[in-house]
XYZ file of C-alpha atoms in Angstrom:
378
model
C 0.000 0.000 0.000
C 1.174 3.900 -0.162
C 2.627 5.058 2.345
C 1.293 7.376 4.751
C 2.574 10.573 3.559
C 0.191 10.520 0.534
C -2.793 12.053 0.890
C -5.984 10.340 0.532
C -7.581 10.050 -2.602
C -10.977 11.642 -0.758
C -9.419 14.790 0.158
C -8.397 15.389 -3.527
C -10.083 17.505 -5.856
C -12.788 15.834 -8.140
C -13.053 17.839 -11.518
C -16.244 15.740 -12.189
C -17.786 15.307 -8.467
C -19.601 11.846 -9.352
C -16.044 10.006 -9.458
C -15.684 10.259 -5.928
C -18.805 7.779 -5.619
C -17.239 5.587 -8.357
C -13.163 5.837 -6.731
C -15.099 4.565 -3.420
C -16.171 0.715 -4.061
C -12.867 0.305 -5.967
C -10.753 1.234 -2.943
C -12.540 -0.443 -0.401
C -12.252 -3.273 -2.744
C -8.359 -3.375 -2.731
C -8.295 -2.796 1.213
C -9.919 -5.553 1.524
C -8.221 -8.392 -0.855
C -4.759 -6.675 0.882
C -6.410 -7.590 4.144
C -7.232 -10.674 3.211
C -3.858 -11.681 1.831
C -2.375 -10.477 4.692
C -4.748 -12.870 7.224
C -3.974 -16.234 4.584
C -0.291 -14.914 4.949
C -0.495 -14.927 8.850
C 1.023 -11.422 8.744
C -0.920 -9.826 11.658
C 1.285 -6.798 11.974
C 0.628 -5.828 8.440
C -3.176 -6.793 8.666
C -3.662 -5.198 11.998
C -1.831 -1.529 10.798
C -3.749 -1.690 7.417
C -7.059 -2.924 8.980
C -7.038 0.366 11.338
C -5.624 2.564 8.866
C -8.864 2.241 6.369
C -10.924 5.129 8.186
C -7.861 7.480 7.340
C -7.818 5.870 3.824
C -11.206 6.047 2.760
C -11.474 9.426 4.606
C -13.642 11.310 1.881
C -15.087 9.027 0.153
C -19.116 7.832 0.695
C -18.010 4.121 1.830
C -17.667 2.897 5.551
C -13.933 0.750 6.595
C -13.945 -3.541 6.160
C -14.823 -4.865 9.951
C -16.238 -8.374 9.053
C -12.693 -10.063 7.918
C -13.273 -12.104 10.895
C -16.471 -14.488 11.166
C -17.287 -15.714 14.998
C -17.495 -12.641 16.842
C -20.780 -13.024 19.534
C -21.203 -10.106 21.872
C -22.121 -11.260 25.463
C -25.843 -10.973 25.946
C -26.691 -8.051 28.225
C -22.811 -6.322 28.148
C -22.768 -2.946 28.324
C -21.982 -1.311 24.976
C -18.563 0.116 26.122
C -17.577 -3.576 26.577
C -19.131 -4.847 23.247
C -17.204 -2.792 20.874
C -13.575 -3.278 23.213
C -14.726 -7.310 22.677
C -15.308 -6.793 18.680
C -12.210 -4.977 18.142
C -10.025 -7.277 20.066
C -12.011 -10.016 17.886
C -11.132 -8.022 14.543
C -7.442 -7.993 15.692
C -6.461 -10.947 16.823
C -6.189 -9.794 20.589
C -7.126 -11.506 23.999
C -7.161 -8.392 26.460
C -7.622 -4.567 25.980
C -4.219 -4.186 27.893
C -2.137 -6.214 25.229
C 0.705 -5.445 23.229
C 1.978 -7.801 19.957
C 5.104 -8.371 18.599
C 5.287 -5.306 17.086
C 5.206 -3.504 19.859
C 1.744 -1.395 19.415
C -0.918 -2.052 21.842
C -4.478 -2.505 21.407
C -5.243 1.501 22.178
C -2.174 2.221 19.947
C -4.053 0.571 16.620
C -7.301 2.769 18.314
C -5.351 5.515 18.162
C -4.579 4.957 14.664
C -8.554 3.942 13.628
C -9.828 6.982 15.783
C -12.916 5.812 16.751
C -13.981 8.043 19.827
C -15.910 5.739 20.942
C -13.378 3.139 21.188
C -11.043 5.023 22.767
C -12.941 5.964 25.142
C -14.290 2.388 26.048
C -10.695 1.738 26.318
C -9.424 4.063 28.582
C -12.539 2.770 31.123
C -10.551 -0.692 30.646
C -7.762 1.328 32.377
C -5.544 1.893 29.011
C -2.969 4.104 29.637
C -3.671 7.580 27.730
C 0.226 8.023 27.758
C 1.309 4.855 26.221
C 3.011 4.189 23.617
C 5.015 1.920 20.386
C 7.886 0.401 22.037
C 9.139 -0.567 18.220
C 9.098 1.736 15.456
C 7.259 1.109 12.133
C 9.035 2.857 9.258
C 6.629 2.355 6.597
C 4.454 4.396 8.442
C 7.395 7.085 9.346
C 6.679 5.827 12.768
C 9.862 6.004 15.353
C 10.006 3.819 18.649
C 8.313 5.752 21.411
C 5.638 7.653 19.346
C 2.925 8.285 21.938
C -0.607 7.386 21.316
C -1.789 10.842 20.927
C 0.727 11.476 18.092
C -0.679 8.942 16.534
C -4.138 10.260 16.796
C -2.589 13.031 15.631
C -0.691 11.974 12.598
C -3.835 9.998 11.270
C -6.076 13.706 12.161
C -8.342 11.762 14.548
C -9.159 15.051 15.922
C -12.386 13.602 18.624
C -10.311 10.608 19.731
C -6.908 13.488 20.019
C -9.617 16.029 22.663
C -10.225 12.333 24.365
C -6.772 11.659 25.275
C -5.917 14.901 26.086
C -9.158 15.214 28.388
C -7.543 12.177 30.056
C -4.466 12.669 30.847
C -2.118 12.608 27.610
C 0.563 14.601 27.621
C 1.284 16.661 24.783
C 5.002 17.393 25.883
C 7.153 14.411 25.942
C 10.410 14.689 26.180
C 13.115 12.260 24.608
C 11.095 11.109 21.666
C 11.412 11.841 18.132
C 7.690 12.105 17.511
C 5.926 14.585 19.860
C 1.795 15.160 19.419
C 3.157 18.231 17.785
C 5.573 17.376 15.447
C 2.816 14.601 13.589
C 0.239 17.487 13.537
C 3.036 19.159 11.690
C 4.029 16.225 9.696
C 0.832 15.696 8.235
C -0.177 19.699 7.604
C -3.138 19.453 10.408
C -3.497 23.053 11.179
C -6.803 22.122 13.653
C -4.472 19.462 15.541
C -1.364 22.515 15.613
C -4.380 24.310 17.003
C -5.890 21.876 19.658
C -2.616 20.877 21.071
C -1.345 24.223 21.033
C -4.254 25.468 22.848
C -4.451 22.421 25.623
C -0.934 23.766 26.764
C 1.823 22.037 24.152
C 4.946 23.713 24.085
C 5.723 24.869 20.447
C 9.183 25.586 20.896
C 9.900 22.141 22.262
C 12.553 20.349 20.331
C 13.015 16.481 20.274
C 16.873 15.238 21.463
C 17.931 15.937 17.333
C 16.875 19.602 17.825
C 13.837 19.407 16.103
C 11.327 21.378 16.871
C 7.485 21.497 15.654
C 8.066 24.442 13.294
C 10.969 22.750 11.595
C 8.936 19.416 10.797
C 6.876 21.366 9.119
C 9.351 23.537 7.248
C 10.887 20.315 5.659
C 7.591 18.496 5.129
C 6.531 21.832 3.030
C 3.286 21.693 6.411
C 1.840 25.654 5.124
C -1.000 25.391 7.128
C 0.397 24.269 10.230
C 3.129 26.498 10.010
C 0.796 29.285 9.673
C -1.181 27.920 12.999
C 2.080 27.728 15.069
C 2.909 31.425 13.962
C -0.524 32.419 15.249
C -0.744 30.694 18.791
C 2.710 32.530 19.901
C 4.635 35.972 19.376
C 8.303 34.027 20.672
C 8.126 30.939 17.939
C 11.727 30.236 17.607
C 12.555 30.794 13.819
C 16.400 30.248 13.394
C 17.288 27.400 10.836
C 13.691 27.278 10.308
C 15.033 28.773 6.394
C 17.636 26.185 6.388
C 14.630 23.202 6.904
C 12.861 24.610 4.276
C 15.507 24.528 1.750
C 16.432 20.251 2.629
C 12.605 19.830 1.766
C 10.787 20.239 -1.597
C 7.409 20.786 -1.140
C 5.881 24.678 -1.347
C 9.323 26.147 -0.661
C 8.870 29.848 -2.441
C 5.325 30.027 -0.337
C 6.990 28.650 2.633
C 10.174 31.144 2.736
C 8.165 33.701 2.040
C 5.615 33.209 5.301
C 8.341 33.001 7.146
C 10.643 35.734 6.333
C 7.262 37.929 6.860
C 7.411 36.563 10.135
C 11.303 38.243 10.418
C 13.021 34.641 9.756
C 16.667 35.514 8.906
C 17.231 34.798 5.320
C 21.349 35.070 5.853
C 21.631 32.683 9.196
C 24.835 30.473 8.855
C 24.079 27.139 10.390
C 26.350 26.385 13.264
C 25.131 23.562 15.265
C 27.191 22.631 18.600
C 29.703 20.057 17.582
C 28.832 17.415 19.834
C 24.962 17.687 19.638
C 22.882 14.660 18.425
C 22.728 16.451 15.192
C 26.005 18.101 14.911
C 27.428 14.436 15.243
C 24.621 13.202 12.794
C 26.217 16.305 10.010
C 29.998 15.196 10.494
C 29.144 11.607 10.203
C 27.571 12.533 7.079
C 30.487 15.190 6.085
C 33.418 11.789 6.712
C 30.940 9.599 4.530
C 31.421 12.046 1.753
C 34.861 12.528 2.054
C 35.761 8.931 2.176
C 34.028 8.771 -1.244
C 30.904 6.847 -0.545
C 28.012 7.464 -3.035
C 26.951 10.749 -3.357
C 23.763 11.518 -1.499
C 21.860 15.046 -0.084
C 22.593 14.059 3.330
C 26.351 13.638 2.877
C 26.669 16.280 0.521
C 24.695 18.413 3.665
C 26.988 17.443 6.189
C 30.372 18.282 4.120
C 29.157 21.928 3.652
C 26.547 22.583 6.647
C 28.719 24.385 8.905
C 28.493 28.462 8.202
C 26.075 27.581 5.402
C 23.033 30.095 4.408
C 19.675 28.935 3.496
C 20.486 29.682 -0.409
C 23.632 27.474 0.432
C 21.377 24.206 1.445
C 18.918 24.359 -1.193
C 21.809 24.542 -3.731
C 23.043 21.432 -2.125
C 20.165 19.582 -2.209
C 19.084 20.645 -5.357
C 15.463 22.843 -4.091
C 15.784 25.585 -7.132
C 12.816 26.902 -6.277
C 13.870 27.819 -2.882
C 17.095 29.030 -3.705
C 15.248 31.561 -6.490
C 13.211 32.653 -3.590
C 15.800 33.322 -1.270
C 17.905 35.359 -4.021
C 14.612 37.481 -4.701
C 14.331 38.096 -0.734
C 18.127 39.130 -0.447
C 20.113 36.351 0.406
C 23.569 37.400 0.653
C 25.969 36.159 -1.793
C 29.379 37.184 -0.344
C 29.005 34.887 2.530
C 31.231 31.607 3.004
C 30.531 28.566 4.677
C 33.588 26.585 6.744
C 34.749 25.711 3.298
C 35.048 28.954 2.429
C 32.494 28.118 -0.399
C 30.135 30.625 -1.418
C 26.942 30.184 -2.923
C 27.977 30.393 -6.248
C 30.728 28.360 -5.358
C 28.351 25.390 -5.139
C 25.980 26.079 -7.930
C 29.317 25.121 -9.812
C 30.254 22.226 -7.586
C 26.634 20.827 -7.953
C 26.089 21.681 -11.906
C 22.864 24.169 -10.998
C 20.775 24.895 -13.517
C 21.702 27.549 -15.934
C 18.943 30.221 -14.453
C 20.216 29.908 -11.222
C 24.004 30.146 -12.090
C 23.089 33.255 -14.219
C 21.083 34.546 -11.334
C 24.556 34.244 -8.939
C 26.117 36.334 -11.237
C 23.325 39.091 -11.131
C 20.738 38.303 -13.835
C 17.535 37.597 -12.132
C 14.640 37.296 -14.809
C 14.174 34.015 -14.886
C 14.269 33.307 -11.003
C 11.999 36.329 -10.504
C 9.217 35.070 -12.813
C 10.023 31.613 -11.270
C 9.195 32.804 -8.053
C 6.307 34.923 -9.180
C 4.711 31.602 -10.452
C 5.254 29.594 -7.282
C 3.798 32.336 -4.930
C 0.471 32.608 -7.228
């Protein structure tokens, strides 16, 4: 299946408004013989994270999720209803108890989380789930890292009810020591009413995870417009510096991005100088000794050769984000300034065989990056 980062097909725009109804069946369709497979297989992990992922899926579209995979399920005469739909999704997943975990180390409210059935929630949490658990093992193909609490995940699949429930019970929207904060998945996945809602119930926005990664540079990288523009409204002291230099390693809405930020007073001439021993200052010169000891030739490495002194223009030369670097020249970027390489910016336009716009824009003949730019902002 895609992965997570695409955007369901539901939240698209129809040009003919009657192929939504049609794009429905056929969908629910494939969920469902990839479910299947996956139960003849005996890969529960797989079924179990695909199974709860169909409400996010088919979000959009006029069809309800696959729950009858598994025949047998009989509700205990006279149970209260709290207890009959914790019994049928245990059934539906393969668990024995609302307090288990599986071998891939989500528990039964962590696939909730990820469905985001209120309801459900809910009915688990009066089974005495804890609203501050969390995956023990990550799950890459969902860009989910070990210790991702269950209201991130709530979060990054924009369960927004089943998000207020966990709050309103505890969850804690500031964790620190994890990669994934509440926060950052709002940001990952452009949720501007979850940047809102967690912003609002007391989260921090300034908090940074142990790479020095806060919120607003998740979403700077991810290209997250809307969310940015929430975090920018819910404080006056949003930290902004190297949020320019995030925005030029991503690739998604740069010129629009850049330019909501340097209206904010972002400084479009920072040099990047992270403390040497930091978790990321290690992560850049492991990446700078992999490119000098000749290993294939990657962003990253390429990144953590050049990072230190770099500008914003200097990073999305590197990793190749033209439109960000026209932006950035339009705004004023600097182009005396040298990194520890004493590289300028032109300097690596040549290095990294730029365009011919860009190098001609370096040298002082903007046209073609202004109209660039023009286009992007429209």
């Amino acid at each position: 299946m895609a992965p997570l980062t695409l955007d369901p097909p539901g939240e698209g725009t129809f040009t003919v408004e009657r192929d939504r109804a049609a794009v429905a069946p056929v969908l629910r369709h494939v969920l469902k013989a990839k479910l299947t497979t996956y139960l003849e297989q005996g890969d529960f992990t797989s079924y179990r994270i695909l199974l709860n992922q169909q409400s996010a899926r088919l979000r959009g579209l006029p069809t309800e999720p696959n729950d009858d995979l598994v025949p047998g399920f009989q509700a205990v005469p006279g149970a209260p209803k709290h207890q009959r739909a914790v019994a049928q999704f245990l059934h539906e997943n393969g668990f024995c108890h609302p307090l288990e975990r599986d071998a891939a180390g989500w528990s039964v409210l962590c696939y909730a989380s990820m469905r985001g059935d209120p309801f459900l929630v809910q009915a688990l949490l009066r089974c005495k789930a804890d609203p501050n658990d969390k995956v023990t093992k990550a799950q890459p193909q969902l860009g989910i890292d070990k210790g991702t609490p269950v209201l991130g995940l709530c979060t990054k699949f924009k369960n927004h009810e089943a998000m207020k429930l966990l709050i309103a019970a505890g969850s804690r929207i500031s964790v620190r020591g994890v990669l994934q904060t509440a926060l950052s998945c709002a940001c990952y996945v452009d949720d501007a009413e979850a940047v809102h809602c967690l912003c609002a119930s007391g989260g921090d926005p300034n908090e940074k995870n142990p790479f020095g990664v806060s919120a607003l540079r998740q979403a700077c990288v991810t290209g997250s417009l809307h969310a940015m523009a929430a975090l920018l409204e819910h404080t006056q002291n949003l930290d902004l510096s190297l949020s320019l230099h995030w925005v030029a390693m991503g690739q998604r809405s740069s010129a629009k991005a850049l330019d909501l930020l340097i209206r904010a007073r972002a400084d479009v001439n920072e040099q990047y100088r992270p403390r040497r021993m930091s978790a990321l200052g290690l992560f850049w010169r492991l990446k700078g000794l992999q490119y000098r000891a000749g290993w294939r030739s990657t962003q990253l490495r390429g990144v953590g050769y050049h990072h230190y002194g770099a500008t914003p223009l200097m990073i999305a030369i590197i990793c190749g984000n033209f439109e960000a670097a026209a932006a950035l020249m339009v705004r004023g970027a600097r182009l005396d300034l040298r990194n520890s390489r004493r590289r300028t910016a032109a300097d690596l336009a040549r290095e990294m065989s730029s365009p011919d716009y860009l190098i001609a824009a370096l040298g002082g003949h903007m046209a073609w990056c202004n109209s660039l730019v023009a286009h992007a902002l429209m």
